[in-house]
XYZ file of C-alpha atoms in Angstrom:
371
model
C 20.145 177.557 69.602
C 18.151 174.438 68.686
C 19.506 172.120 66.005
C 16.543 172.678 63.692
C 17.068 176.440 63.827
C 20.789 176.016 63.223
C 20.167 173.887 60.142
C 17.542 176.320 58.840
C 19.941 179.242 59.214
C 22.626 177.372 57.254
C 20.185 176.500 54.497
C 19.033 180.114 54.255
C 22.623 181.389 54.149
C 23.462 179.015 51.310
C 20.381 180.137 49.418
C 21.414 183.739 50.000
C 24.774 182.979 48.400
C 23.034 181.907 45.211
C 20.663 184.877 45.349
C 23.637 187.213 45.787
C 25.238 185.734 42.676
C 22.046 186.236 40.649
C 21.943 189.836 41.876
C 25.537 190.449 40.818
C 24.827 189.023 37.368
C 21.938 191.424 36.896
C 23.685 194.528 38.169
C 27.290 194.039 37.084
C 27.055 192.720 33.525
C 29.819 195.027 32.305
C 32.221 193.948 35.044
C 31.165 190.308 34.759
C 32.634 189.888 31.288
C 35.837 191.792 31.973
C 37.763 189.443 34.244
C 39.354 186.887 31.914
C 42.660 185.123 31.360
C 45.265 183.978 33.840
C 47.865 181.336 34.562
C 47.472 178.899 37.472
C 50.111 176.279 38.285
C 50.140 173.620 40.999
C 52.438 170.693 41.677
C 52.677 168.139 44.480
C 56.212 167.615 45.745
C 56.534 165.039 48.528
C 55.387 166.796 51.716
C 54.384 170.089 50.098
C 52.349 171.598 47.274
C 53.544 174.606 45.286
C 50.888 176.889 43.809
C 51.714 179.682 41.357
C 49.449 182.412 39.995
C 49.729 185.730 38.203
C 47.687 188.841 39.036
C 46.525 190.213 35.659
C 42.814 190.597 34.977
C 41.868 191.152 31.339
C 38.700 191.801 29.393
C 36.613 188.935 28.119
C 35.183 191.164 25.410
C 38.393 192.945 24.375
C 41.110 190.305 24.326
C 44.335 191.394 25.982
C 42.965 194.652 27.409
C 44.191 194.933 30.998
C 41.624 195.687 33.688
C 43.982 195.249 36.638
C 47.559 194.169 37.323
C 46.883 193.365 40.986
C 43.895 191.007 40.881
C 43.816 188.376 43.615
C 43.745 184.858 42.153
C 44.182 182.873 45.398
C 41.260 182.198 47.742
C 41.430 180.769 51.266
C 38.811 178.048 51.589
C 39.923 177.246 55.105
C 42.513 178.733 57.409
C 45.285 176.206 57.023
C 45.335 173.674 54.177
C 42.803 174.238 51.373
C 43.216 176.959 48.734
C 41.384 177.896 45.564
C 43.091 179.356 42.480
C 40.775 181.244 40.136
C 40.724 181.205 36.331
C 37.936 182.712 34.258
C 35.209 185.081 35.343
C 36.288 186.522 38.684
C 32.793 186.946 40.111
C 31.735 183.428 39.153
C 34.856 181.843 40.644
C 34.773 183.966 43.788
C 31.094 183.189 44.400
C 31.746 179.461 43.960
C 34.639 179.399 46.425
C 32.798 181.653 48.886
C 29.853 179.248 48.791
C 32.151 176.302 49.521
C 33.944 178.163 52.317
C 30.692 179.185 54.040
C 29.208 175.717 53.753
C 32.275 174.070 55.235
C 32.404 176.586 58.077
C 28.711 176.213 58.887
C 28.666 172.426 58.717
C 31.735 172.338 60.933
C 29.862 174.409 63.518
C 26.864 172.081 63.276
C 29.012 168.989 63.797
C 30.774 170.541 66.777
C 27.388 171.433 68.238
C 26.145 167.882 67.662
C 29.203 166.420 69.368
C 28.898 168.779 72.325
C 25.153 168.265 72.824
C 25.096 164.636 71.653
C 22.122 165.559 69.484
C 20.693 162.399 67.979
C 19.208 163.977 64.849
C 19.429 161.559 61.910
C 21.272 162.303 58.674
C 18.041 162.295 56.628
C 16.581 164.953 58.941
C 19.675 167.118 58.412
C 19.385 166.634 54.658
C 15.733 167.703 54.676
C 16.524 170.848 56.634
C 19.611 171.755 54.572
C 18.074 170.783 51.265
C 21.244 168.869 50.268
C 22.484 165.311 50.214
C 25.702 164.121 51.773
C 27.275 161.015 53.244
C 28.229 160.679 56.894
C 31.941 160.621 56.083
C 31.569 163.929 54.224
C 30.515 165.629 57.453
C 33.130 163.890 59.524
C 35.890 164.926 57.105
C 35.194 168.425 55.793
C 38.348 168.416 53.701
C 39.617 168.748 50.165
C 37.274 166.162 48.594
C 34.202 167.735 50.165
C 35.287 171.196 48.981
C 35.800 170.012 45.410
C 32.475 168.165 45.245
C 30.566 171.160 46.580
C 32.271 173.455 44.067
C 31.222 171.135 41.252
C 27.632 171.029 42.517
C 27.480 174.814 42.691
C 28.941 175.213 39.191
C 26.481 172.707 37.754
C 23.577 174.650 39.271
C 24.883 177.829 37.628
C 25.917 176.062 34.405
C 24.073 178.358 32.003
C 25.912 181.447 33.203
C 29.097 180.108 34.804
C 32.393 180.904 33.087
C 35.449 179.736 34.946
C 37.522 176.823 36.185
C 38.933 177.072 39.704
C 41.636 174.801 41.037
C 40.965 173.471 44.534
C 44.182 172.456 46.241
C 44.813 170.926 49.632
C 45.228 167.976 51.933
C 43.141 165.008 53.008
C 43.749 163.812 56.565
C 43.692 160.063 57.175
C 44.427 159.287 60.802
C 47.934 160.700 61.273
C 48.676 160.890 57.539
C 48.028 163.793 55.152
C 47.567 163.147 51.430
C 47.808 166.011 48.895
C 45.292 166.506 46.080
C 44.615 169.018 43.314
C 41.175 169.321 41.698
C 40.320 171.125 38.480
C 36.621 171.959 38.466
C 34.480 173.436 35.690
C 31.205 172.820 33.862
C 32.939 170.153 31.785
C 35.644 168.846 34.124
C 36.022 167.279 37.527
C 39.610 166.106 37.502
C 41.720 165.053 40.479
C 45.511 164.886 40.409
C 47.267 163.166 43.296
C 50.471 162.123 41.532
C 53.624 163.770 42.756
C 55.709 165.872 40.384
C 52.893 166.213 37.798
C 52.247 169.868 36.968
C 48.596 170.932 36.856
C 47.923 174.021 34.702
C 44.889 176.218 34.232
C 43.901 179.429 32.460
C 44.859 181.080 29.184
C 48.573 180.518 29.812
C 48.196 176.895 30.863
C 49.201 175.228 27.599
C 52.306 177.394 27.215
C 53.214 176.788 30.877
C 52.946 173.027 30.457
C 55.205 173.132 27.393
C 57.867 175.208 29.163
C 57.730 172.961 32.225
C 58.190 169.778 30.157
C 61.192 171.306 28.409
C 62.960 172.344 31.620
C 61.804 169.993 34.368
C 64.271 167.216 35.139
C 62.649 164.174 36.770
C 64.406 162.981 39.882
C 65.208 164.345 43.301
C 64.607 168.042 42.756
C 65.293 170.298 45.694
C 62.734 172.698 47.059
C 64.682 175.641 45.601
C 64.851 174.035 42.156
C 61.085 173.551 42.039
C 60.437 177.043 43.389
C 62.723 178.656 40.804
C 61.175 176.695 37.951
C 57.722 177.819 39.091
C 58.907 181.444 38.976
C 60.446 181.044 35.534
C 57.403 179.252 34.142
C 55.061 182.016 35.305
C 57.390 184.672 33.917
C 57.831 182.871 30.597
C 54.065 182.655 30.101
C 53.657 186.352 30.930
C 56.192 187.272 28.239
C 54.070 185.603 25.553
C 50.479 185.403 26.826
C 48.844 188.832 26.711
C 46.248 187.764 29.295
C 48.785 186.784 31.977
C 51.115 189.100 33.861
C 51.357 191.590 36.682
C 52.711 190.012 39.862
C 54.025 186.449 40.015
C 53.050 184.723 43.264
C 54.181 181.315 44.497
C 52.733 179.747 47.654
C 54.096 176.696 49.460
C 51.361 174.593 51.086
C 52.011 172.086 53.848
C 49.485 169.880 55.677
C 48.930 172.433 58.432
C 49.727 175.778 56.857
C 51.026 177.703 53.887
C 53.408 180.562 53.186
C 53.831 182.953 50.294
C 57.341 182.286 49.026
C 57.480 184.738 46.129
C 55.721 187.952 45.138
C 57.380 189.971 42.360
C 56.550 191.885 39.198
C 57.138 189.928 36.011
C 60.029 192.206 35.000
C 61.797 191.500 38.293
C 61.422 187.767 37.693
C 62.898 188.261 34.223
C 65.871 190.212 35.620
C 66.459 187.584 38.319
C 66.329 184.685 35.862
C 67.472 186.237 32.599
C 70.151 183.587 32.098
C 67.349 181.016 31.776
C 64.795 183.151 29.923
C 67.006 185.256 27.631
C 67.291 182.677 24.851
C 63.524 182.697 24.419
C 63.691 186.437 23.636
C 66.355 186.335 20.905
C 63.754 187.505 18.353
C 61.990 190.011 20.572
C 62.249 193.705 21.419
C 61.322 195.518 24.620
C 59.853 198.938 23.802
C 58.953 201.802 26.108
C 55.834 203.749 25.126
C 54.687 207.121 26.380
C 51.300 206.686 28.013
C 50.595 210.374 28.570
C 49.676 211.354 24.996
C 47.090 208.658 24.429
C 45.032 206.802 27.001
C 45.570 203.063 27.279
C 42.533 201.585 25.528
C 41.782 198.381 23.648
C 41.658 200.358 20.391
C 45.241 201.500 20.981
C 46.374 197.885 21.367
C 44.733 197.050 18.043
C 46.267 200.083 16.346
C 49.750 199.190 17.576
C 49.349 195.590 16.461
C 48.040 196.486 13.016
C 50.776 199.072 12.509
C 53.508 196.560 13.263
C 51.959 193.977 10.940
C 51.950 196.537 8.142
C 55.424 197.927 8.719
C 57.570 195.020 9.903
C 57.969 191.762 8.060
C 58.068 188.843 10.439
C 56.255 190.604 13.281
C 53.995 188.247 15.268
C 52.729 189.692 18.523
C 52.768 192.593 20.975
C 52.438 191.880 24.708
C 52.035 194.592 27.346
C 54.504 193.613 30.065
C 53.804 196.496 32.407
C 51.966 199.798 32.414
C 51.461 202.775 34.672
C 50.161 206.312 34.217
C 53.246 207.455 32.309
C 54.599 204.489 30.390
C 53.708 201.201 28.745
C 56.346 198.510 28.297
C 55.530 196.381 25.259
C 57.382 193.247 24.261
C 57.353 192.744 20.497
C 57.834 189.222 19.162
C 59.111 188.417 15.663
C 59.646 185.247 13.663
C 62.893 183.479 14.535
C 64.477 184.188 11.132
C 63.453 187.856 11.191
C 66.130 190.552 11.359
C 64.959 192.295 14.517
C 67.786 194.814 14.267
C 66.264 196.171 11.026
C 62.951 196.797 12.780
C 64.774 198.554 15.607
C 66.763 200.653 13.125
C 63.603 201.796 11.369
C 62.006 202.915 14.618
C 65.193 204.780 15.573
C 65.326 206.586 12.197
C 61.685 207.576 12.432
C 62.279 208.841 15.951
C 65.105 211.077 14.645
C 62.651 212.498 12.108
C 60.393 213.739 14.884
C 63.357 215.074 16.861
C 64.493 217.120 13.872
C 61.024 218.614 13.590
C 61.252 219.476 17.277
C 57.835 217.924 17.664
C 56.443 215.094 19.689
C 54.281 212.531 17.894
C 50.692 212.248 19.023
C 51.547 208.742 20.167
C 54.560 206.518 19.646
C 52.513 204.461 17.198
C 53.091 207.397 14.819
C 56.827 206.746 14.974
C 56.189 203.387 13.364
C 54.194 204.889 10.488
C 56.366 207.952 9.771
């Protein structure tokens, strides 16, 4: 294949990526606004980077309503040392990272072809054919910086409709040395973090994650296991309080030439494994098990539950769905610190006895609250 044809094919493929995005926006408006909220964490630790994500996808229109508990938030930009972590609209973020991945793959093929054929085509000729601008060193080093810049360019092009903020995480190779970097990219931001032991957060749970990390992270020579466990606990802590984070907690360890998934567990399992560290934060909270067979899980049900608790229980603050399936919903109810949670529990128990005596089942457990 001639070089001009190769460049033209790449340019057309990149244009197709944008056209595909425009098509998705026109045909999937309902789905487009439903993938919101998450928690992304990343931290550089000497010769490795830890990345943590949850797997809950929630509705942008109906806050806290769960679309999926198994959404994929990690994206492979290349096969060994660059990852993306998605926060915000899933389609927007996925299209951005797919664009970057394809461009890097195609330019890599072009450069290999140029080296093999010793094609003398000038950079300005390549730019004209691709319809983009780049520096020579960008082609020679298709690494983390190139990926982040291309993501920012793509987001800026889509700025009127783009809703999201991916993290781009990976390594820059300099001769025999690899340097780690974390980028946060959005319409407003283009931030790079290269400092070791500085946690980078993203998504709806980011602020709460940063607070928990500052309270529990001890500067110094932390072992790999200490960092890994604190990542798990931070993700779990956020999921106990942020209604838009949850599902499965995943932690990936990235090295210069590869990465491994080190943890993949439901939030309740993380809580059981680390209850000694997380239990104190739940001293004014109640876990409740709800029957999900009498009333379908809908956003209106979440509102009804919340409003009922506000009306009935003094000191009630928040209800977070920790897990749900076809039969049950596990809700974590949070109260003010000085609230007598045992009184709330006693009232629910007494109302439950009322229904038992009637030998009837309430239409939904929310009716137990209002009996």
